[in-house]
Amino acid sequence: MIKKLRMMGKLEKAVTAVGAVLCLYAVFYSLRSNFNIGNLLILGAGLVFLIWPFVPENRFFTVIKRLILIGTAFYIFMAGFIFFQGQSNKADFTEDAVVVLGCGVRGTRISLDLKQRLDKAYEYYCQNPNCVICVSGGQGPQEDIAEGEAMRLYLEGLGVPAEKIIKEDKASSTKENFAFSKILLDEYFAGDYSIAYITNDFHSYRAGLFAVDAGFSEISSYPSASNLMTFLPNYMREVLAVLYKWVFKG
């Protein structure tokens, strides 16, 4: 292997370096957040690039390499599609309610992605204080409290009045976030109402599909940016989630 490393060209060395960085990133990020499929995908990609220069040169492995390159290009295309679609249908600050989708809580501490969503909800509330905010998320693995409860506490800490917050703390998926939130909002409002939903930009496109599925009729989005630290695992995971949604409608 040492001899092979010495013989490698600059491109092969760069590929190996990228693989090593991705593997280290996957391990580092897993230690700082809840482990998920995004981290696993990064680790898998890192291992592939790490061993890429050492793969034998024959017809079989040449086909495998080409398939991997095509898959990588497709992933990049899908990530771009998801990002740009997530920027459409923006809120105009006249909505009656805001639905904030939960995500990882580590113990009782909110994740970076969830903090961005909640800060965006507070930003929205400052421009439309007549709205109510429905925070949605149940309690999952590695979480000491429900996401909805952690979200409520954070928003109240920012100064949002308790009576302006509706807590949903049973949902375990995006589909349930909207379905359970709609039940609570239907009870709160006497008639028709409009919503803006808040999630990170990587999740906004798919979330909009679930909002329609749940039966909301007047829907807009107010996405928060992705944190640089979580950008890669989130988009890698979201590509698979969108494909699953398209194929299985679930």
PDB file of C-alpha atoms in Angstrom:
ATOM      1  CA  MET A   1       0.000   0.000   0.000  1.00  0.00           C
ATOM      2  CA  ILE A   2       2.870   2.389   0.769  1.00  0.00           C
ATOM      3  CA  LYS A   3       4.302   1.740  -2.684  1.00  0.00           C
ATOM      4  CA  LYS A   4       0.881   2.366  -4.220  1.00  0.00           C
ATOM      5  CA  LEU A   5       0.586   5.669  -2.334  1.00  0.00           C
ATOM      6  CA  ARG A   6       3.955   6.810  -3.679  1.00  0.00           C
ATOM      7  CA  MET A   7       2.864   5.992  -7.233  1.00  0.00           C
ATOM      8  CA  MET A   8      -0.465   7.794  -7.017  1.00  0.00           C
ATOM      9  CA  GLY A   9      -0.967  10.966  -9.032  1.00  0.00           C
ATOM     10  CA  LYS A  10      -2.299  14.239  -7.681  1.00  0.00           C
ATOM     11  CA  LEU A  11      -5.923  13.378  -8.551  1.00  0.00           C
ATOM     12  CA  GLU A  12      -5.807  10.040  -6.728  1.00  0.00           C
ATOM     13  CA  LYS A  13      -4.221  11.667  -3.697  1.00  0.00           C
ATOM     14  CA  ALA A  14      -6.899  14.367  -3.700  1.00  0.00           C
ATOM     15  CA  VAL A  15      -9.650  11.720  -3.851  1.00  0.00           C
ATOM     16  CA  THR A  16      -8.066   9.851  -0.943  1.00  0.00           C
ATOM     17  CA  ALA A  17      -7.769  13.092   1.045  1.00  0.00           C
ATOM     18  CA  VAL A  18     -11.455  13.889   0.423  1.00  0.00           C
ATOM     19  CA  GLY A  19     -12.372  10.407   1.595  1.00  0.00           C
ATOM     20  CA  ALA A  20     -10.357  10.802   4.783  1.00  0.00           C
ATOM     21  CA  VAL A  21     -11.945  14.197   5.495  1.00  0.00           C
ATOM     22  CA  LEU A  22     -15.449  12.820   4.980  1.00  0.00           C
ATOM     23  CA  CYS A  23     -14.782   9.883   7.312  1.00  0.00           C
ATOM     24  CA  LEU A  24     -13.399  12.145  10.027  1.00  0.00           C
ATOM     25  CA  TYR A  25     -16.320  14.544   9.569  1.00  0.00           C
ATOM     26  CA  ALA A  26     -18.865  11.727   9.896  1.00  0.00           C
ATOM     27  CA  VAL A  27     -17.285  10.533  13.144  1.00  0.00           C
ATOM     28  CA  PHE A  28     -16.919  14.063  14.539  1.00  0.00           C
ATOM     29  CA  TYR A  29     -20.470  15.091  13.669  1.00  0.00           C
ATOM     30  CA  SER A  30     -21.928  11.870  15.080  1.00  0.00           C
ATOM     31  CA  LEU A  31     -20.323  12.696  18.420  1.00  0.00           C
ATOM     32  CA  ARG A  32     -21.882  16.169  18.406  1.00  0.00           C
ATOM     33  CA  SER A  33     -25.391  15.290  17.285  1.00  0.00           C
ATOM     34  CA  ASN A  34     -27.841  12.407  17.153  1.00  0.00           C
ATOM     35  CA  PHE A  35     -26.633   9.694  14.777  1.00  0.00           C
ATOM     36  CA  ASN A  36     -28.723   9.494  11.612  1.00  0.00           C
ATOM     37  CA  ILE A  37     -28.664   8.151   8.092  1.00  0.00           C
ATOM     38  CA  GLY A  38     -27.060  11.371   6.828  1.00  0.00           C
ATOM     39  CA  ASN A  39     -23.962  10.649   8.912  1.00  0.00           C
ATOM     40  CA  LEU A  40     -23.947   7.056   7.678  1.00  0.00           C
ATOM     41  CA  LEU A  41     -24.127   8.201   4.048  1.00  0.00           C
ATOM     42  CA  ILE A  42     -21.182  10.552   4.569  1.00  0.00           C
ATOM     43  CA  LEU A  43     -19.162   7.783   6.183  1.00  0.00           C
ATOM     44  CA  GLY A  44     -20.000   5.458   3.292  1.00  0.00           C
ATOM     45  CA  ALA A  45     -19.008   8.074   0.705  1.00  0.00           C
ATOM     46  CA  GLY A  46     -15.797   8.763   2.607  1.00  0.00           C
ATOM     47  CA  LEU A  47     -14.840   5.071   2.653  1.00  0.00           C
ATOM     48  CA  VAL A  48     -15.546   4.775  -1.077  1.00  0.00           C
ATOM     49  CA  PHE A  49     -13.306   7.743  -1.923  1.00  0.00           C
ATOM     50  CA  LEU A  50     -10.684   6.571   0.557  1.00  0.00           C
ATOM     51  CA  ILE A  51     -10.214   3.226  -1.191  1.00  0.00           C
ATOM     52  CA  TRP A  52     -10.923   4.536  -4.721  1.00  0.00           C
ATOM     53  CA  PRO A  53      -7.246   4.706  -5.869  1.00  0.00           C
ATOM     54  CA  PHE A  54      -6.592   1.172  -4.607  1.00  0.00           C
ATOM     55  CA  VAL A  55      -9.391  -0.509  -6.579  1.00  0.00           C
ATOM     56  CA  PRO A  56      -8.015  -2.898  -9.253  1.00  0.00           C
ATOM     57  CA  GLU A  57      -8.167  -1.707 -12.852  1.00  0.00           C
ATOM     58  CA  ASN A  58     -10.462  -4.147 -14.630  1.00  0.00           C
ATOM     59  CA  ARG A  59     -13.752  -4.049 -16.544  1.00  0.00           C
ATOM     60  CA  PHE A  60     -15.950  -4.874 -13.547  1.00  0.00           C
ATOM     61  CA  PHE A  61     -14.538  -2.188 -11.270  1.00  0.00           C
ATOM     62  CA  THR A  62     -14.489   0.338 -14.116  1.00  0.00           C
ATOM     63  CA  VAL A  63     -18.262  -0.123 -14.480  1.00  0.00           C
ATOM     64  CA  ILE A  64     -18.687   0.232 -10.700  1.00  0.00           C
ATOM     65  CA  LYS A  65     -16.670   3.459 -10.677  1.00  0.00           C
ATOM     66  CA  ARG A  66     -18.745   4.921 -13.506  1.00  0.00           C
ATOM     67  CA  LEU A  67     -21.968   4.048 -11.701  1.00  0.00           C
ATOM     68  CA  ILE A  68     -20.655   5.753  -8.567  1.00  0.00           C
ATOM     69  CA  LEU A  69     -19.788   8.888 -10.566  1.00  0.00           C
ATOM     70  CA  ILE A  70     -23.262   8.916 -12.158  1.00  0.00           C
ATOM     71  CA  GLY A  71     -24.836   8.481  -8.726  1.00  0.00           C
ATOM     72  CA  THR A  72     -22.748  11.326  -7.327  1.00  0.00           C
ATOM     73  CA  ALA A  73     -23.794  13.623 -10.174  1.00  0.00           C
ATOM     74  CA  PHE A  74     -27.448  12.668  -9.640  1.00  0.00           C
ATOM     75  CA  TYR A  75     -27.152  13.386  -5.912  1.00  0.00           C
ATOM     76  CA  ILE A  76     -25.721  16.839  -6.628  1.00  0.00           C
ATOM     77  CA  PHE A  77     -28.532  17.567  -9.113  1.00  0.00           C
ATOM     78  CA  MET A  78     -31.204  16.457  -6.649  1.00  0.00           C
ATOM     79  CA  ALA A  79     -29.704  18.527  -3.839  1.00  0.00           C
ATOM     80  CA  GLY A  80     -29.813  21.608  -6.073  1.00  0.00           C
ATOM     81  CA  PHE A  81     -33.423  20.891  -7.066  1.00  0.00           C
ATOM     82  CA  ILE A  82     -34.468  20.497  -3.425  1.00  0.00           C
ATOM     83  CA  PHE A  83     -32.729  23.722  -2.442  1.00  0.00           C
ATOM     84  CA  PHE A  84     -34.281  25.901  -5.157  1.00  0.00           C
ATOM     85  CA  GLN A  85     -37.755  24.380  -4.768  1.00  0.00           C
ATOM     86  CA  GLY A  86     -37.531  25.067  -1.048  1.00  0.00           C
ATOM     87  CA  GLN A  87     -37.116  28.783  -1.682  1.00  0.00           C
ATOM     88  CA  SER A  88     -40.494  29.178  -3.427  1.00  0.00           C
ATOM     89  CA  ASN A  89     -43.932  30.155  -2.077  1.00  0.00           C
ATOM     90  CA  LYS A  90     -42.606  32.500   0.598  1.00  0.00           C
ATOM     91  CA  ALA A  91     -44.732  33.803   3.491  1.00  0.00           C
ATOM     92  CA  ASP A  92     -46.041  37.391   3.379  1.00  0.00           C
ATOM     93  CA  PHE A  93     -46.545  37.840   7.170  1.00  0.00           C
ATOM     94  CA  THR A  94     -50.341  37.826   6.987  1.00  0.00           C
ATOM     95  CA  GLU A  95     -50.721  34.139   7.886  1.00  0.00           C
ATOM     96  CA  ASP A  96     -52.895  33.205  10.849  1.00  0.00           C
ATOM     97  CA  ALA A  97     -50.606  30.493  12.184  1.00  0.00           C
ATOM     98  CA  VAL A  98     -47.030  29.312  11.981  1.00  0.00           C
ATOM     99  CA  VAL A  99     -46.164  25.616  12.164  1.00  0.00           C
ATOM    100  CA  VAL A 100     -42.588  24.989  13.292  1.00  0.00           C
ATOM    101  CA  LEU A 101     -41.351  21.489  12.549  1.00  0.00           C
ATOM    102  CA  GLY A 102     -39.238  19.808  15.196  1.00  0.00           C
ATOM    103  CA  CYS A 103     -35.918  18.038  14.758  1.00  0.00           C
ATOM    104  CA  GLY A 104     -33.162  16.686  16.962  1.00  0.00           C
ATOM    105  CA  VAL A 105     -32.887  17.457  20.656  1.00  0.00           C
ATOM    106  CA  ARG A 106     -29.834  16.065  22.442  1.00  0.00           C
ATOM    107  CA  GLY A 107     -30.897  15.458  26.011  1.00  0.00           C
ATOM    108  CA  THR A 108     -32.739  18.726  26.638  1.00  0.00           C
ATOM    109  CA  ARG A 109     -30.542  20.855  24.374  1.00  0.00           C
ATOM    110  CA  ILE A 110     -31.915  21.857  20.991  1.00  0.00           C
ATOM    111  CA  SER A 111     -29.839  21.091  17.909  1.00  0.00           C
ATOM    112  CA  LEU A 112     -28.337  23.732  15.633  1.00  0.00           C
ATOM    113  CA  ASP A 113     -30.956  23.070  12.964  1.00  0.00           C
ATOM    114  CA  LEU A 114     -33.798  23.372  15.458  1.00  0.00           C
ATOM    115  CA  LYS A 115     -32.367  26.589  16.883  1.00  0.00           C
ATOM    116  CA  GLN A 116     -32.342  28.078  13.396  1.00  0.00           C
ATOM    117  CA  ARG A 117     -35.981  27.104  12.874  1.00  0.00           C
ATOM    118  CA  LEU A 118     -37.024  28.627  16.194  1.00  0.00           C
ATOM    119  CA  ASP A 119     -35.051  31.814  15.603  1.00  0.00           C
ATOM    120  CA  LYS A 120     -36.803  32.074  12.240  1.00  0.00           C
ATOM    121  CA  ALA A 121     -40.170  31.576  13.974  1.00  0.00           C
ATOM    122  CA  TYR A 122     -39.340  34.386  16.393  1.00  0.00           C
ATOM    123  CA  GLU A 123     -38.282  36.574  13.469  1.00  0.00           C
ATOM    124  CA  TYR A 124     -41.629  35.867  11.823  1.00  0.00           C
ATOM    125  CA  TYR A 125     -43.532  36.538  15.042  1.00  0.00           C
ATOM    126  CA  CYS A 126     -41.845  39.937  15.440  1.00  0.00           C
ATOM    127  CA  GLN A 127     -43.259  40.922  12.037  1.00  0.00           C
ATOM    128  CA  ASN A 128     -46.671  39.330  12.587  1.00  0.00           C
ATOM    129  CA  PRO A 129     -47.458  39.255  16.339  1.00  0.00           C
ATOM    130  CA  ASN A 130     -51.099  38.395  15.595  1.00  0.00           C
ATOM    131  CA  CYS A 131     -50.208  34.863  14.574  1.00  0.00           C
ATOM    132  CA  VAL A 132     -50.107  31.795  16.786  1.00  0.00           C
ATOM    133  CA  ILE A 133     -47.116  29.461  16.700  1.00  0.00           C
ATOM    134  CA  CYS A 134     -47.660  25.699  16.679  1.00  0.00           C
ATOM    135  CA  VAL A 135     -44.462  23.876  17.676  1.00  0.00           C
ATOM    136  CA  SER A 136     -44.509  20.230  16.664  1.00  0.00           C
ATOM    137  CA  GLY A 137     -42.319  17.293  17.622  1.00  0.00           C
ATOM    138  CA  GLY A 138     -42.429  14.216  19.840  1.00  0.00           C
ATOM    139  CA  GLN A 139     -39.727  12.594  21.948  1.00  0.00           C
ATOM    140  CA  GLY A 140     -37.253  10.355  20.175  1.00  0.00           C
ATOM    141  CA  PRO A 141     -34.073   8.427  20.971  1.00  0.00           C
ATOM    142  CA  GLN A 142     -31.392  10.421  22.850  1.00  0.00           C
ATOM    143  CA  GLU A 143     -34.027  13.024  23.785  1.00  0.00           C
ATOM    144  CA  ASP A 144     -34.936  13.597  27.436  1.00  0.00           C
ATOM    145  CA  ILE A 145     -37.958  15.753  26.584  1.00  0.00           C
ATOM    146  CA  ALA A 146     -40.286  16.059  23.612  1.00  0.00           C
ATOM    147  CA  GLU A 147     -39.108  18.368  20.852  1.00  0.00           C
ATOM    148  CA  GLY A 148     -42.358  20.333  21.146  1.00  0.00           C
ATOM    149  CA  GLU A 149     -41.646  21.046  24.807  1.00  0.00           C
ATOM    150  CA  ALA A 150     -38.047  22.078  24.125  1.00  0.00           C
ATOM    151  CA  MET A 151     -39.304  24.372  21.372  1.00  0.00           C
ATOM    152  CA  ARG A 152     -41.923  25.938  23.612  1.00  0.00           C
ATOM    153  CA  LEU A 153     -39.370  26.654  26.314  1.00  0.00           C
ATOM    154  CA  TYR A 154     -36.964  28.231  23.819  1.00  0.00           C
ATOM    155  CA  LEU A 155     -39.594  30.521  22.277  1.00  0.00           C
ATOM    156  CA  GLU A 156     -40.874  31.611  25.686  1.00  0.00           C
ATOM    157  CA  GLY A 157     -37.282  32.362  26.597  1.00  0.00           C
ATOM    158  CA  LEU A 158     -37.107  34.697  23.600  1.00  0.00           C
ATOM    159  CA  GLY A 159     -40.208  36.516  24.813  1.00  0.00           C
ATOM    160  CA  VAL A 160     -43.074  34.902  22.898  1.00  0.00           C
ATOM    161  CA  PRO A 161     -46.159  34.871  25.213  1.00  0.00           C
ATOM    162  CA  ALA A 162     -47.258  31.405  26.346  1.00  0.00           C
ATOM    163  CA  GLU A 163     -50.774  31.988  25.036  1.00  0.00           C
ATOM    164  CA  LYS A 164     -49.363  32.471  21.542  1.00  0.00           C
ATOM    165  CA  ILE A 165     -47.786  29.008  21.503  1.00  0.00           C
ATOM    166  CA  ILE A 166     -49.625  25.773  20.708  1.00  0.00           C
ATOM    167  CA  LYS A 167     -47.600  22.684  21.612  1.00  0.00           C
ATOM    168  CA  GLU A 168     -47.824  19.407  19.726  1.00  0.00           C
ATOM    169  CA  ASP A 169     -45.563  16.778  21.330  1.00  0.00           C
ATOM    170  CA  LYS A 170     -46.531  13.415  19.828  1.00  0.00           C
ATOM    171  CA  ALA A 171     -45.360  13.582  16.189  1.00  0.00           C
ATOM    172  CA  SER A 172     -42.517  11.306  15.122  1.00  0.00           C
ATOM    173  CA  SER A 173     -42.300  12.290  11.436  1.00  0.00           C
ATOM    174  CA  THR A 174     -42.915  15.225   9.117  1.00  0.00           C
ATOM    175  CA  LYS A 175     -46.178  13.628   8.057  1.00  0.00           C
ATOM    176  CA  GLU A 176     -47.335  13.504  11.675  1.00  0.00           C
ATOM    177  CA  ASN A 177     -46.042  17.020  12.356  1.00  0.00           C
ATOM    178  CA  PHE A 178     -48.596  18.409   9.931  1.00  0.00           C
ATOM    179  CA  ALA A 179     -51.388  15.914  10.629  1.00  0.00           C
ATOM    180  CA  PHE A 180     -51.290  16.426  14.403  1.00  0.00           C
ATOM    181  CA  SER A 181     -50.754  20.178  14.133  1.00  0.00           C
ATOM    182  CA  LYS A 182     -53.802  20.476  11.885  1.00  0.00           C
ATOM    183  CA  ILE A 183     -55.965  18.810  14.535  1.00  0.00           C
ATOM    184  CA  LEU A 184     -54.868  21.367  17.125  1.00  0.00           C
ATOM    185  CA  LEU A 185     -55.190  24.335  14.768  1.00  0.00           C
ATOM    186  CA  ASP A 186     -58.643  23.244  13.575  1.00  0.00           C
ATOM    187  CA  GLU A 187     -59.712  23.291  17.217  1.00  0.00           C
ATOM    188  CA  TYR A 188     -58.135  26.703  17.794  1.00  0.00           C
ATOM    189  CA  PHE A 189     -59.626  28.500  14.784  1.00  0.00           C
ATOM    190  CA  ALA A 190     -63.359  28.721  14.280  1.00  0.00           C
ATOM    191  CA  GLY A 191     -63.147  28.778  10.493  1.00  0.00           C
ATOM    192  CA  ASP A 192     -60.651  28.943   7.662  1.00  0.00           C
ATOM    193  CA  TYR A 193     -57.080  29.953   8.390  1.00  0.00           C
ATOM    194  CA  SER A 194     -53.751  30.176   6.613  1.00  0.00           C
ATOM    195  CA  ILE A 195     -50.398  28.840   7.738  1.00  0.00           C
ATOM    196  CA  ALA A 196     -46.726  29.422   7.151  1.00  0.00           C
ATOM    197  CA  TYR A 197     -44.523  26.471   7.975  1.00  0.00           C
ATOM    198  CA  ILE A 198     -40.949  26.823   9.157  1.00  0.00           C
ATOM    199  CA  THR A 199     -38.181  24.305   8.650  1.00  0.00           C
ATOM    200  CA  ASN A 200     -34.656  24.399   7.245  1.00  0.00           C
ATOM    201  CA  ASP A 201     -34.244  25.054   3.531  1.00  0.00           C
ATOM    202  CA  PHE A 202     -33.109  21.459   2.844  1.00  0.00           C
ATOM    203  CA  HIS A 203     -36.420  20.196   4.261  1.00  0.00           C
ATOM    204  CA  SER A 204     -38.787  22.875   2.972  1.00  0.00           C
ATOM    205  CA  TYR A 205     -39.715  21.284  -0.358  1.00  0.00           C
ATOM    206  CA  ARG A 206     -40.730  17.908   1.100  1.00  0.00           C
ATOM    207  CA  ALA A 207     -42.444  19.560   4.060  1.00  0.00           C
ATOM    208  CA  GLY A 208     -44.687  21.455   1.652  1.00  0.00           C
ATOM    209  CA  LEU A 209     -45.801  18.178   0.089  1.00  0.00           C
ATOM    210  CA  PHE A 210     -46.786  16.836   3.503  1.00  0.00           C
ATOM    211  CA  ALA A 211     -48.626  20.061   4.363  1.00  0.00           C
ATOM    212  CA  VAL A 212     -50.822  19.554   1.313  1.00  0.00           C
ATOM    213  CA  ASP A 213     -51.335  15.885   2.219  1.00  0.00           C
ATOM    214  CA  ALA A 214     -52.484  16.905   5.709  1.00  0.00           C
ATOM    215  CA  GLY A 215     -55.290  19.011   4.250  1.00  0.00           C
ATOM    216  CA  PHE A 216     -53.998  22.549   4.747  1.00  0.00           C
ATOM    217  CA  SER A 217     -55.329  24.751   1.961  1.00  0.00           C
ATOM    218  CA  GLU A 218     -53.581  28.104   2.397  1.00  0.00           C
ATOM    219  CA  ILE A 219     -49.904  27.293   2.753  1.00  0.00           C
ATOM    220  CA  SER A 220     -46.702  29.285   2.512  1.00  0.00           C
ATOM    221  CA  SER A 221     -43.161  28.655   3.693  1.00  0.00           C
ATOM    222  CA  TYR A 222     -40.591  30.623   5.663  1.00  0.00           C
ATOM    223  CA  PRO A 223     -37.454  28.461   5.533  1.00  0.00           C
ATOM    224  CA  SER A 224     -34.392  28.978   7.666  1.00  0.00           C
ATOM    225  CA  ALA A 225     -30.906  28.509   6.274  1.00  0.00           C
ATOM    226  CA  SER A 226     -28.945  25.308   6.773  1.00  0.00           C
ATOM    227  CA  ASN A 227     -26.131  25.389   9.273  1.00  0.00           C
ATOM    228  CA  LEU A 228     -22.772  24.905   7.570  1.00  0.00           C
ATOM    229  CA  MET A 229     -21.880  22.096   9.983  1.00  0.00           C
ATOM    230  CA  THR A 230     -25.049  20.136   9.172  1.00  0.00           C
ATOM    231  CA  PHE A 231     -25.395  21.063   5.484  1.00  0.00           C
ATOM    232  CA  LEU A 232     -23.855  17.910   4.016  1.00  0.00           C
ATOM    233  CA  PRO A 233     -25.576  15.196   6.085  1.00  0.00           C
ATOM    234  CA  ASN A 234     -28.927  16.956   5.855  1.00  0.00           C
ATOM    235  CA  TYR A 235     -28.934  17.222   2.070  1.00  0.00           C
ATOM    236  CA  MET A 236     -27.607  13.674   1.622  1.00  0.00           C
ATOM    237  CA  ARG A 237     -30.416  12.343   3.794  1.00  0.00           C
ATOM    238  CA  GLU A 238     -33.050  14.573   2.228  1.00  0.00           C
ATOM    239  CA  VAL A 239     -32.366  13.355  -1.305  1.00  0.00           C
ATOM    240  CA  LEU A 240     -33.317   9.827  -0.243  1.00  0.00           C
ATOM    241  CA  ALA A 241     -36.362  11.116   1.649  1.00  0.00           C
ATOM    242  CA  VAL A 242     -37.654  13.044  -1.376  1.00  0.00           C
ATOM    243  CA  LEU A 243     -37.168  10.041  -3.672  1.00  0.00           C
ATOM    244  CA  TYR A 244     -39.053   7.876  -1.177  1.00  0.00           C
ATOM    245  CA  LYS A 245     -41.869  10.439  -1.050  1.00  0.00           C
ATOM    246  CA  TRP A 246     -42.126  10.545  -4.845  1.00  0.00           C
ATOM    247  CA  VAL A 247     -42.125   6.767  -5.272  1.00  0.00           C
ATOM    248  CA  PHE A 248     -44.184   5.587  -2.305  1.00  0.00           C
ATOM    249  CA  LYS A 249     -46.290   8.723  -1.698  1.00  0.00           C
ATOM    250  CA  GLY A 250     -45.690   8.282   2.025  1.00  0.00           C
TER     251      GLY A 250
END
